[in-house]
Amino acid sequence: MIFPATTAYYAALLALLYLGLAGWVMAGRLSGNVLHGDGDSDDLQKRIRSHANFGEYVPLAIILIGLLEARGTSHGTVQALLIALLLGRILHPVGMFAPPNSPRQFACRGGGILLTFGTMLIAAVLLLL
């Protein structure tokens, strides 16, 4: 078994991004004086969902990719999956604040979701092969 050093590096970058999203939620709570929930604020609800969406998908994606790396999958494949995941997770919150049905919403939110799901799908299939 190989230590998944590349996955560990990207996991650290993603952890920093996750903390940034958490700080973004806290800043929204402080500015809106909201201790619990979203205070019926669209802005805060989008921040909360961006943070939660990250927490829902990234842990499993990192595990899948880490298992691929530990199994000896090529560095290029592992790196490509991790870059796609990181890019997807950066794009998603940007798209959450785009005007509805705008090109930016489709490119960023939709692109972020597709990159995240695509990464997980490819990693899962590669693990099964």
mmCIF file of C-alpha atoms in Angstrom:
data_model
loop_
_atom_site.group_PDB
_atom_site.id
_atom_site.type_symbol
_atom_site.label_atom_id
_atom_site.label_comp_id
_atom_site.label_asym_id
_atom_site.label_seq_id
_atom_site.Cartn_x
_atom_site.Cartn_y
_atom_site.Cartn_z
ATOM 1 C CA MET A 1 0.000 0.000 0.000
ATOM 2 C CA ILE A 2 1.269 3.446 -0.960
ATOM 3 C CA PHE A 3 0.761 6.507 1.263
ATOM 4 C CA PRO A 4 -1.619 8.812 -0.674
ATOM 5 C CA ALA A 5 0.593 11.918 -0.457
ATOM 6 C CA THR A 6 -1.044 13.750 -3.366
ATOM 7 C CA THR A 7 -4.506 13.157 -1.945
ATOM 8 C CA ALA A 8 -3.295 14.293 1.476
ATOM 9 C CA TYR A 9 -2.010 17.554 -0.029
ATOM 10 C CA TYR A 10 -5.309 18.277 -1.787
ATOM 11 C CA ALA A 11 -7.279 17.206 1.282
ATOM 12 C CA ALA A 12 -5.416 19.926 3.187
ATOM 13 C CA LEU A 13 -6.272 22.500 0.488
ATOM 14 C CA LEU A 14 -9.902 21.411 0.552
ATOM 15 C CA ALA A 15 -9.935 21.620 4.367
ATOM 16 C CA LEU A 16 -8.767 25.237 4.110
ATOM 17 C CA LEU A 17 -11.511 25.936 1.576
ATOM 18 C CA TYR A 18 -14.053 24.313 3.907
ATOM 19 C CA LEU A 19 -12.880 26.522 6.772
ATOM 20 C CA GLY A 20 -13.180 29.535 4.482
ATOM 21 C CA LEU A 21 -16.773 28.592 3.691
ATOM 22 C CA ALA A 22 -17.449 28.151 7.423
ATOM 23 C CA GLY A 23 -16.052 31.617 8.071
ATOM 24 C CA TRP A 24 -18.215 32.983 5.282
ATOM 25 C CA VAL A 25 -21.296 31.477 6.981
ATOM 26 C CA MET A 26 -20.251 32.907 10.346
ATOM 27 C CA ALA A 27 -19.726 36.348 8.811
ATOM 28 C CA GLY A 28 -23.220 36.156 7.332
ATOM 29 C CA ARG A 29 -24.656 35.175 10.685
ATOM 30 C CA LEU A 30 -22.875 38.029 12.457
ATOM 31 C CA SER A 31 -23.853 40.669 9.896
ATOM 32 C CA GLY A 32 -27.481 39.508 9.981
ATOM 33 C CA ASN A 33 -27.549 38.926 13.746
ATOM 34 C CA VAL A 34 -28.675 35.329 13.172
ATOM 35 C CA LEU A 35 -27.725 32.807 15.849
ATOM 36 C CA HIS A 36 -29.629 29.781 14.493
ATOM 37 C CA GLY A 37 -30.952 28.805 11.099
ATOM 38 C CA ASP A 38 -30.876 31.237 8.208
ATOM 39 C CA GLY A 39 -32.994 34.067 9.633
ATOM 40 C CA ASP A 40 -35.100 33.982 6.447
ATOM 41 C CA SER A 41 -32.127 35.483 4.611
ATOM 42 C CA ASP A 42 -31.629 34.271 1.040
ATOM 43 C CA ASP A 43 -27.973 35.285 1.221
ATOM 44 C CA LEU A 44 -27.322 33.354 4.429
ATOM 45 C CA GLN A 45 -29.252 30.343 3.175
ATOM 46 C CA LYS A 46 -27.024 30.213 0.077
ATOM 47 C CA ARG A 47 -23.908 30.459 2.234
ATOM 48 C CA ILE A 48 -25.143 27.682 4.523
ATOM 49 C CA ARG A 49 -26.024 25.415 1.594
ATOM 50 C CA SER A 50 -22.675 26.065 -0.113
ATOM 51 C CA HIS A 51 -20.896 25.014 3.074
ATOM 52 C CA ALA A 52 -23.164 22.019 3.664
ATOM 53 C CA ASN A 53 -22.953 20.866 0.040
ATOM 54 C CA PHE A 54 -19.174 20.832 0.351
ATOM 55 C CA GLY A 55 -19.406 18.752 3.526
ATOM 56 C CA GLU A 56 -21.802 16.321 1.878
ATOM 57 C CA TYR A 57 -19.636 15.430 -1.123
ATOM 58 C CA VAL A 58 -15.968 16.156 -0.472
ATOM 59 C CA PRO A 59 -15.282 13.576 2.272
ATOM 60 C CA LEU A 60 -16.426 10.628 0.162
ATOM 61 C CA ALA A 61 -14.660 11.983 -2.933
ATOM 62 C CA ILE A 62 -11.390 12.310 -0.993
ATOM 63 C CA ILE A 63 -11.739 8.767 0.361
ATOM 64 C CA LEU A 64 -12.356 7.362 -3.120
ATOM 65 C CA ILE A 65 -9.392 9.192 -4.631
ATOM 66 C CA GLY A 66 -7.153 8.341 -1.678
ATOM 67 C CA LEU A 67 -7.993 4.666 -2.125
ATOM 68 C CA LEU A 68 -7.122 4.920 -5.814
ATOM 69 C CA GLU A 69 -3.782 6.513 -4.999
ATOM 70 C CA ALA A 70 -3.046 3.955 -2.278
ATOM 71 C CA ARG A 71 -3.798 1.194 -4.775
ATOM 72 C CA GLY A 72 -1.192 2.581 -7.136
ATOM 73 C CA THR A 73 -3.333 4.384 -9.713
ATOM 74 C CA SER A 74 -1.196 6.667 -11.891
ATOM 75 C CA HIS A 75 -0.204 10.018 -10.458
ATOM 76 C CA GLY A 76 -1.691 11.790 -13.481
ATOM 77 C CA THR A 77 -5.106 10.227 -12.946
ATOM 78 C CA VAL A 78 -5.097 10.989 -9.226
ATOM 79 C CA GLN A 79 -3.924 14.565 -9.838
ATOM 80 C CA ALA A 80 -6.585 15.142 -12.529
ATOM 81 C CA LEU A 81 -9.355 13.905 -10.239
ATOM 82 C CA LEU A 82 -8.162 16.075 -7.355
ATOM 83 C CA ILE A 83 -7.834 19.183 -9.526
ATOM 84 C CA ALA A 84 -11.344 18.606 -10.899
ATOM 85 C CA LEU A 85 -12.702 18.196 -7.368
ATOM 86 C CA LEU A 86 -10.980 21.346 -6.099
ATOM 87 C CA LEU A 87 -12.110 23.376 -9.087
ATOM 88 C CA GLY A 88 -15.667 22.086 -8.729
ATOM 89 C CA ARG A 89 -15.771 23.015 -5.079
ATOM 90 C CA ILE A 90 -14.484 26.533 -5.825
ATOM 91 C CA LEU A 91 -16.973 27.071 -8.653
ATOM 92 C CA HIS A 92 -20.079 25.874 -6.809
ATOM 93 C CA PRO A 93 -20.442 28.718 -4.247
ATOM 94 C CA VAL A 94 -19.700 31.303 -6.954
ATOM 95 C CA GLY A 95 -22.603 29.905 -8.933
ATOM 96 C CA MET A 96 -24.887 29.953 -5.918
ATOM 97 C CA PHE A 97 -24.793 33.757 -6.004
ATOM 98 C CA ALA A 98 -25.217 34.146 -9.743
ATOM 99 C CA PRO A 99 -28.488 35.519 -11.094
ATOM 100 C CA PRO A 100 -31.040 32.732 -11.723
ATOM 101 C CA ASN A 101 -30.726 31.084 -15.134
ATOM 102 C CA SER A 102 -27.668 33.155 -16.001
ATOM 103 C CA PRO A 103 -24.647 31.802 -17.862
ATOM 104 C CA ARG A 104 -22.590 32.254 -14.683
ATOM 105 C CA GLN A 105 -25.056 30.152 -12.701
ATOM 106 C CA PHE A 106 -24.939 27.344 -15.234
ATOM 107 C CA ALA A 107 -21.160 27.530 -15.689
ATOM 108 C CA CYS A 108 -20.217 27.839 -12.026
ATOM 109 C CA ARG A 109 -22.916 26.068 -10.054
ATOM 110 C CA GLY A 110 -23.677 23.505 -12.731
ATOM 111 C CA GLY A 111 -20.018 23.110 -13.626
ATOM 112 C CA GLY A 112 -19.090 22.685 -9.978
ATOM 113 C CA ILE A 113 -21.699 19.992 -9.508
ATOM 114 C CA LEU A 114 -20.680 18.192 -12.710
ATOM 115 C CA LEU A 115 -16.998 18.271 -11.778
ATOM 116 C CA THR A 116 -17.747 16.940 -8.293
ATOM 117 C CA PHE A 117 -20.113 14.196 -9.464
ATOM 118 C CA GLY A 118 -17.863 13.323 -12.403
ATOM 119 C CA THR A 119 -14.880 12.997 -10.088
ATOM 120 C CA MET A 120 -16.783 10.692 -7.773
ATOM 121 C CA LEU A 121 -18.189 8.614 -10.629
ATOM 122 C CA ILE A 122 -14.795 8.128 -12.292
ATOM 123 C CA ALA A 123 -13.108 7.315 -8.981
ATOM 124 C CA ALA A 124 -15.805 4.801 -8.044
ATOM 125 C CA VAL A 125 -15.704 3.080 -11.430
ATOM 126 C CA LEU A 126 -11.897 2.907 -11.379
ATOM 127 C CA LEU A 127 -12.021 1.325 -7.932
ATOM 128 C CA LEU A 128 -14.442 -1.320 -9.224
ATOM 129 C CA LEU A 129 -12.302 -2.228 -12.246
#
